[in-house]
Short mmCIF file of C-alpha atoms in Angstrom, two decimals:
data_model
loop_
_atom_site.label_atom_id
_atom_site.label_comp_id
_atom_site.label_asym_id
_atom_site.label_seq_id
_atom_site.Cartn_x
_atom_site.Cartn_y
_atom_site.Cartn_z
CA MET C 1313 0.00 0.00 0.00
CA LEU C 1314 2.97 2.27 0.65
CA GLN C 1315 3.94 2.08 -3.01
CA SER C 1316 0.58 3.28 -4.32
CA ARG C 1317 0.82 6.52 -2.38
CA LEU C 1318 4.20 7.52 -3.79
CA PRO C 1319 5.12 9.20 -7.09
CA ARG C 1320 5.65 6.82 -10.03
CA ALA C 1321 9.31 7.79 -10.28
CA LEU C 1322 9.84 6.71 -6.69
CA GLN C 1323 7.82 3.50 -7.25
CA ARG C 1324 10.31 2.46 -9.91
CA ILE C 1325 13.16 2.56 -7.38
CA GLY C 1326 11.78 -0.53 -5.63
CA ILE C 1327 9.66 -1.12 -2.53
CA GLN C 1328 12.53 -2.07 -0.22
CA GLN C 1329 14.48 1.03 -1.18
CA LEU C 1330 11.34 3.13 -0.74
CA ARG C 1331 10.91 1.93 2.83
CA ALA C 1332 14.51 2.91 3.47
CA LEU C 1333 13.93 6.33 1.93
CA SER C 1334 10.85 6.87 4.09
CA SER C 1335 12.61 6.03 7.33
CA SER C 1336 16.38 5.95 7.56
CA LEU C 1337 17.04 8.72 5.01
CA LEU C 1338 14.42 11.17 6.24
CA PRO C 1339 16.59 13.80 7.92
CA LYS C 1340 16.24 14.52 11.63
CA SER C 1341 17.04 18.17 10.95
CA VAL C 1342 17.01 20.43 7.91
CA LYS C 1343 19.08 23.52 7.19
CA ILE C 1344 16.95 26.33 5.79
CA VAL C 1345 18.73 28.75 3.46
CA GLU C 1346 16.75 32.00 3.49
CA VAL C 1347 16.96 33.64 0.06
CA GLY C 1348 14.31 36.35 0.48
CA PRO C 1349 16.57 39.40 0.71
CA ARG C 1350 18.28 38.48 -2.56
CA ASP C 1351 16.20 36.11 -4.68
CA GLY C 1352 13.01 37.38 -3.11
CA LEU C 1353 13.54 41.09 -3.66
CA GLN C 1354 15.47 41.09 -6.94
CA ASN C 1355 12.29 40.92 -9.01
CA GLU C 1356 10.47 43.77 -7.26
CA LYS C 1357 9.58 46.49 -9.76
CA THR C 1358 9.83 49.31 -7.23
CA THR C 1359 13.20 49.93 -5.59
CA VAL C 1360 13.19 48.66 -2.02
CA PRO C 1361 15.02 51.16 0.25
CA THR C 1362 18.40 50.04 1.54
CA ALA C 1363 17.27 50.57 5.13
CA VAL C 1364 14.35 48.19 4.59
CA LYS C 1365 16.65 45.50 3.18
CA ILE C 1366 18.94 45.85 6.18
CA GLU C 1367 16.04 45.69 8.63
CA LEU C 1368 14.62 42.64 6.86
CA ILE C 1369 17.92 40.79 7.14
CA ASN C 1370 18.36 41.79 10.78
CA ARG C 1371 14.90 40.49 11.63
CA LEU C 1372 15.50 37.24 9.76
CA SER C 1373 18.78 36.79 11.66
CA ARG C 1374 16.83 36.77 14.93
CA THR C 1375 14.51 33.91 13.93
CA GLY C 1376 17.06 31.12 14.23
CA LEU C 1377 17.72 30.82 10.50
CA PRO C 1378 21.29 29.54 9.98
CA VAL C 1379 21.78 31.13 6.54
CA VAL C 1380 20.46 34.42 5.16
CA GLU C 1381 21.47 35.23 1.60
CA VAL C 1382 22.05 38.97 1.62
CA THR C 1383 22.43 40.41 -1.87
CA SER C 1384 24.01 40.02 -5.28
CA PHE C 1385 27.20 41.68 -6.50
CA VAL C 1386 26.00 41.99 -10.07
CA SER C 1387 25.99 44.98 -12.38
CA PRO C 1388 23.08 47.35 -11.62
CA GLN C 1389 22.48 47.32 -15.37
CA TRP C 1390 21.30 43.71 -15.07
CA VAL C 1391 19.61 43.75 -11.65
CA PRO C 1392 18.94 47.34 -10.53
CA GLN C 1393 17.35 46.19 -7.27
CA MET C 1394 20.75 44.93 -6.06
CA ALA C 1395 22.66 48.16 -6.81
CA ASP C 1396 23.09 48.86 -3.08
CA HIS C 1397 24.84 45.53 -2.39
CA THR C 1398 27.83 47.04 -0.59
CA GLU C 1399 25.70 49.26 1.66
CA VAL C 1400 23.43 46.35 2.57
CA LEU C 1401 26.23 43.90 3.36
CA GLN C 1402 28.10 46.43 5.45
CA GLY C 1403 24.96 47.71 7.18
CA ILE C 1404 23.53 44.51 8.62
CA GLU C 1405 24.05 43.03 12.07
CA LYS C 1406 26.27 39.96 11.79
CA HIS C 1407 25.12 37.21 14.14
CA PRO C 1408 27.83 34.67 15.05
CA ASN C 1409 25.70 31.62 14.23
CA VAL C 1410 24.38 32.93 10.91
CA SER C 1411 26.06 32.79 7.50
CA TYR C 1412 25.53 35.71 5.11
CA PRO C 1413 26.42 34.58 1.57
CA VAL C 1414 26.20 36.87 -1.46
CA LEU C 1415 25.98 36.06 -5.16
CA THR C 1416 29.02 36.79 -7.31
CA PRO C 1417 28.70 36.06 -11.05
CA ASN C 1418 32.32 36.73 -11.94
CA LEU C 1419 35.73 37.69 -10.55
CA LYS C 1420 34.89 41.40 -10.48
CA GLY C 1421 31.81 40.70 -8.39
CA PHE C 1422 33.77 38.36 -6.12
CA GLU C 1423 36.48 40.93 -5.48
CA ALA C 1424 33.92 43.63 -4.73
CA ALA C 1425 32.06 41.30 -2.37
CA VAL C 1426 35.19 40.34 -0.43
CA ALA C 1427 36.22 44.00 -0.22
CA ALA C 1428 32.81 44.73 1.27
CA GLY C 1429 33.26 42.03 3.91
CA ALA C 1430 31.68 38.91 2.39
CA LYS C 1431 32.72 35.68 4.11
CA GLU C 1432 30.84 33.34 1.75
CA VAL C 1433 29.78 33.62 -1.88
CA ALA C 1434 27.58 31.80 -4.36
CA ILE C 1435 27.82 31.27 -8.11
CA PHE C 1436 24.85 30.51 -10.31
CA GLY C 1437 24.80 28.39 -13.44
CA ALA C 1438 22.00 26.76 -15.40
CA ALA C 1439 21.11 23.41 -16.91
CA SER C 1440 19.53 25.20 -19.88
CA GLU C 1441 21.73 26.76 -22.55
CA THR C 1442 19.18 29.43 -23.49
CA PHE C 1443 18.48 30.39 -19.90
CA SER C 1444 22.20 30.70 -19.23
CA ARG C 1445 22.53 33.19 -22.07
CA LYS C 1446 19.46 35.15 -20.93
CA ASN C 1447 20.42 35.12 -17.24
CA ILE C 1448 24.18 35.70 -17.27
CA ASN C 1449 24.81 36.51 -20.93
CA CYS C 1450 27.02 33.53 -21.75
CA SER C 1451 26.88 29.83 -22.58
CA ILE C 1452 27.01 27.12 -19.92
CA ASP C 1453 30.64 26.32 -20.77
CA GLU C 1454 31.58 30.00 -20.71
CA SER C 1455 29.88 30.42 -17.34
CA LEU C 1456 31.84 27.51 -15.91
CA GLU C 1457 35.08 29.11 -17.02
CA ARG C 1458 34.08 32.33 -15.25
CA PHE C 1459 33.23 30.35 -12.14
CA ARG C 1460 36.56 28.52 -12.25
CA VAL C 1461 38.35 31.85 -11.79
CA VAL C 1462 35.99 32.81 -8.94
CA CYS C 1463 36.47 29.47 -7.19
CA GLN C 1464 40.24 29.68 -7.51
CA ALA C 1465 40.24 33.18 -6.00
CA ALA C 1466 37.88 32.02 -3.24
CA ALA C 1467 40.12 29.07 -2.41
CA ARG C 1468 43.12 31.37 -2.02
CA LYS C 1469 41.14 33.49 0.46
CA ASN C 1470 39.44 30.52 2.21
CA VAL C 1471 36.00 31.80 1.19
CA PRO C 1472 33.38 29.01 0.87
CA VAL C 1473 31.49 28.86 -2.42
CA ARG C 1474 27.95 27.59 -2.91
CA GLY C 1475 26.73 26.68 -6.39
CA TYR C 1476 23.29 27.09 -7.91
CA VAL C 1477 21.91 25.21 -10.90
CA SER C 1478 18.84 26.89 -12.41
CA CYS C 1479 16.08 25.31 -14.50
CA VAL C 1480 16.59 21.78 -13.17
CA LEU C 1481 12.97 20.76 -13.79
CA GLY C 1482 12.09 22.96 -16.76
CA CYS C 1483 13.06 26.07 -18.69
CA PRO C 1484 10.91 28.99 -19.88
CA TYR C 1485 12.69 28.88 -23.26
CA GLU C 1486 13.63 25.25 -23.88
CA HIS C 1487 10.83 23.70 -21.77
CA GLY C 1488 12.09 20.21 -20.91
CA VAL C 1489 15.51 19.82 -19.27
CA SER C 1490 17.08 16.37 -18.98
CA PRO C 1491 18.22 15.09 -15.57
CA LYS C 1492 21.58 14.27 -17.18
CA ALA C 1493 22.08 17.92 -18.16
CA VAL C 1494 21.39 18.92 -14.55
CA ALA C 1495 23.81 16.33 -13.19
CA ASP C 1496 26.51 17.38 -15.66
CA VAL C 1497 26.44 20.99 -14.44
CA ALA C 1498 26.12 20.00 -10.78
CA VAL C 1499 29.18 17.73 -11.01
CA LYS C 1500 31.22 20.45 -12.70
CA LEU C 1501 30.32 22.96 -10.00
CA LYS C 1502 31.29 20.46 -7.31
CA ASN C 1503 34.58 19.79 -9.06
CA LEU C 1504 35.27 23.54 -9.16
CA GLY C 1505 35.10 23.56 -5.37
CA CYS C 1506 31.50 24.32 -4.43
CA TYR C 1507 30.76 22.79 -1.03
CA GLU C 1508 27.01 22.66 -1.72
CA ILE C 1509 24.90 22.56 -4.90
CA SER C 1510 21.40 24.05 -4.85
CA LEU C 1511 19.12 22.57 -7.51
CA GLY C 1512 16.57 25.15 -8.56
CA ASP C 1513 13.12 24.67 -10.09
CA THR C 1514 13.30 28.23 -11.37
CA ILE C 1515 9.86 28.44 -12.96
CA GLY C 1516 8.05 26.09 -10.59
CA VAL C 1517 6.97 23.50 -13.16
CA GLY C 1518 8.35 20.50 -11.30
CA THR C 1519 6.26 17.59 -10.03
CA PRO C 1520 7.11 14.95 -7.43
CA ASP C 1521 7.85 12.55 -10.29
CA SER C 1522 10.22 14.89 -12.12
CA MET C 1523 11.89 15.90 -8.84
CA ALA C 1524 12.54 12.24 -8.00
CA MET C 1525 13.88 11.47 -11.47
CA MET C 1526 16.20 14.46 -11.46
CA LEU C 1527 17.51 13.76 -7.95
CA LYS C 1528 18.03 10.09 -8.74
CA GLU C 1529 20.32 11.06 -11.64
CA VAL C 1530 22.23 13.70 -9.69
CA MET C 1531 22.60 11.41 -6.66
CA SER C 1532 24.10 8.72 -8.88
CA ARG C 1533 27.04 11.09 -9.39
CA LEU C 1534 27.18 13.24 -6.25
CA PRO C 1535 26.60 12.54 -2.54
CA VAL C 1536 23.23 13.72 -1.28
CA SER C 1537 24.99 15.47 1.60
CA CYS C 1538 26.16 18.22 -0.77
CA LEU C 1539 22.75 18.83 -2.37
CA ALA C 1540 19.99 21.35 -1.67
CA VAL C 1541 16.66 22.03 -3.37
CA HIS C 1542 15.31 25.43 -4.36
CA CYS C 1543 11.64 25.34 -5.36
CA HIS C 1544 9.39 28.01 -6.76
CA ASP C 1545 5.70 27.59 -6.03
CA THR C 1546 4.16 28.60 -9.35
CA HIS C 1547 1.72 25.67 -9.42
CA ARG C 1548 1.57 25.12 -5.64
CA ARG C 1549 3.58 21.91 -5.85
CA ALA C 1550 6.74 23.14 -4.11
CA LEU C 1551 5.99 21.52 -0.75
CA ASP C 1552 5.18 18.17 -2.37
CA ASN C 1553 8.42 18.36 -4.33
CA ILE C 1554 10.38 19.19 -1.18
CA LYS C 1555 8.83 16.19 0.59
CA VAL C 1556 10.15 13.92 -2.18
CA ALA C 1557 13.61 15.47 -1.82
CA LEU C 1558 13.50 14.85 1.94
CA GLN C 1559 12.48 11.22 1.39
CA MET C 1560 15.50 10.85 -0.84
CA GLY C 1561 17.85 12.20 1.83
CA VAL C 1562 18.17 15.90 0.99
CA SER C 1563 18.53 17.97 4.17
CA VAL C 1564 19.04 21.53 2.86
CA VAL C 1565 16.10 23.57 1.56
CA ASP C 1566 16.12 27.09 0.13
CA ALA C 1567 13.08 29.25 0.87
CA SER C 1568 11.99 32.87 0.85
CA VAL C 1569 10.11 34.67 3.60
CA SER C 1570 6.49 35.34 2.63
CA GLY C 1571 7.07 33.56 -0.68
CA LEU C 1572 8.86 36.57 -2.17
CA GLY C 1573 10.58 36.09 -5.47
CA GLY C 1574 10.60 35.35 -9.12
CA CYS C 1575 13.36 35.75 -11.66
CA PRO C 1576 13.78 38.74 -13.97
CA PHE C 1577 15.11 36.40 -16.68
CA ALA C 1578 12.48 33.64 -16.31
CA PRO C 1579 9.10 34.72 -17.72
CA GLY C 1580 6.23 33.22 -15.73
CA ALA C 1581 8.26 32.40 -12.64
CA SER C 1582 6.34 33.19 -9.48
CA GLY C 1583 7.70 33.43 -5.97
CA ASN C 1584 9.83 30.98 -4.08
CA VAL C 1585 8.27 28.56 -1.67
CA ALA C 1586 7.53 30.50 1.53
CA THR C 1587 9.94 29.90 4.40
CA GLU C 1588 7.04 29.87 6.87
CA ASP C 1589 5.32 27.07 4.94
CA VAL C 1590 8.49 24.98 4.82
CA VAL C 1591 9.21 25.45 8.53
CA PHE C 1592 5.62 24.59 9.47
CA MET C 1593 5.58 21.49 7.25
CA LEU C 1594 8.88 20.28 8.67
CA SER C 1595 7.68 20.81 12.24
CA GLN C 1596 4.61 18.68 11.46
CA MET C 1597 6.92 15.98 10.13
CA GLY C 1598 8.96 16.06 13.33
CA ILE C 1599 12.02 17.52 11.57
CA GLU C 1600 14.02 20.16 13.42
CA THR C 1601 14.98 23.48 11.81
CA GLY C 1602 15.91 25.66 14.78
CA VAL C 1603 13.65 28.39 13.36
CA ASP C 1604 11.08 30.21 15.51
CA LEU C 1605 7.92 30.17 13.38
CA ASP C 1606 6.20 32.98 15.29
CA LYS C 1607 9.17 35.29 14.78
CA LEU C 1608 9.30 34.29 11.13
CA LEU C 1609 5.62 35.14 10.68
CA ASP C 1610 6.31 38.55 12.21
CA VAL C 1611 9.05 39.12 9.63
CA SER C 1612 6.67 38.03 6.88
CA SER C 1613 4.11 40.52 8.10
CA TYR C 1614 6.76 43.27 8.22
CA ILE C 1615 8.03 42.88 4.66
CA SER C 1616 4.54 42.30 3.26
CA GLY C 1617 3.41 45.54 4.87
CA ILE C 1618 6.35 47.41 3.37
CA LEU C 1619 5.55 45.99 -0.06
CA GLU C 1620 1.83 46.66 0.47
CA ARG C 1621 0.62 43.14 -0.17
CA THR C 1622 -0.91 40.22 1.66
CA PRO C 1623 1.64 37.77 3.13
CA GLY C 1624 2.40 35.15 0.52
CA SER C 1625 2.61 32.05 2.71
CA ARG C 1626 -0.23 29.62 3.24
CA VAL C 1627 0.48 29.35 6.93
CA ALA C 1628 0.19 33.13 7.32
CA ARG C 1629 -3.19 32.95 5.60
CA GLY C 1630 -4.31 30.09 7.82
CA GLU C 1631 -4.51 27.59 4.96
CA MET C 1632 -2.08 24.98 6.25
CA ARG C 1633 -2.95 24.40 9.88
CA SER C 1634 -5.99 22.30 9.04
CA LYS C 1635 -4.29 20.38 6.25
CA LEU C 1636 -1.01 19.12 7.72
#
């Protein structure tokens, strides 16, 4: 009966393996990587004041989140919302138990980030050739060469590097993306020196089946301990997809407070999965996060008020408490 309740892609793994996935591999704790201040705000049409960004990050730091992604050291020509990256990074309170990574697309961005005080950086590639050209204005191979230089510079300065792979479950331009293409890029990022690879469903078209198939391919070539998932909630399947990832042993989940987000280079992409929804779901599953949900909901209310919109999470709207 267990098999009938699971996605077809997981059914094909085999019933004995499925039982193992449901028990021994389900993590006891999950690291939440909060991406709201960067991935969440980058798509806002109206410029968010620097002071608001700083206050948002400071409030998130007090919730128990272990990682808060701060900003992106990209050219303001490409992402105007992140033009104040130096002021934001230097203006926030740095909590000793919180990491504050920033995105750096190239060596120039890396050097500017380190000069501003960054202690961790992230690089972002794609499994789709067209999306890579639209997002960072170069091919996948060209992007990897840029990242090689960044990773070499980071290694010399003992700066950890996290890697992102976009469009792992679909692309707004090429539509289908093969699991092998995802694994190829993920392996190359790991070989460059990335300690963790975040696999992003950039336009939120993934299903539990496609998530399982993609992860199965990637996990055949990389240890699950270095993988994270990054789900957008375009079709309200993000939580189901995250559950599949957890069953397969993934223990790092990216999320954005109040479901903020989207991608300026991915037409149709809605917000990220809401951090509040992920934390609530995990608590119902008995999985520790170390995050205070009440404080997180207060932060969600704060930024939603600033942006003059209703909080984007289901738990804030009271939709999840009766369902989980």
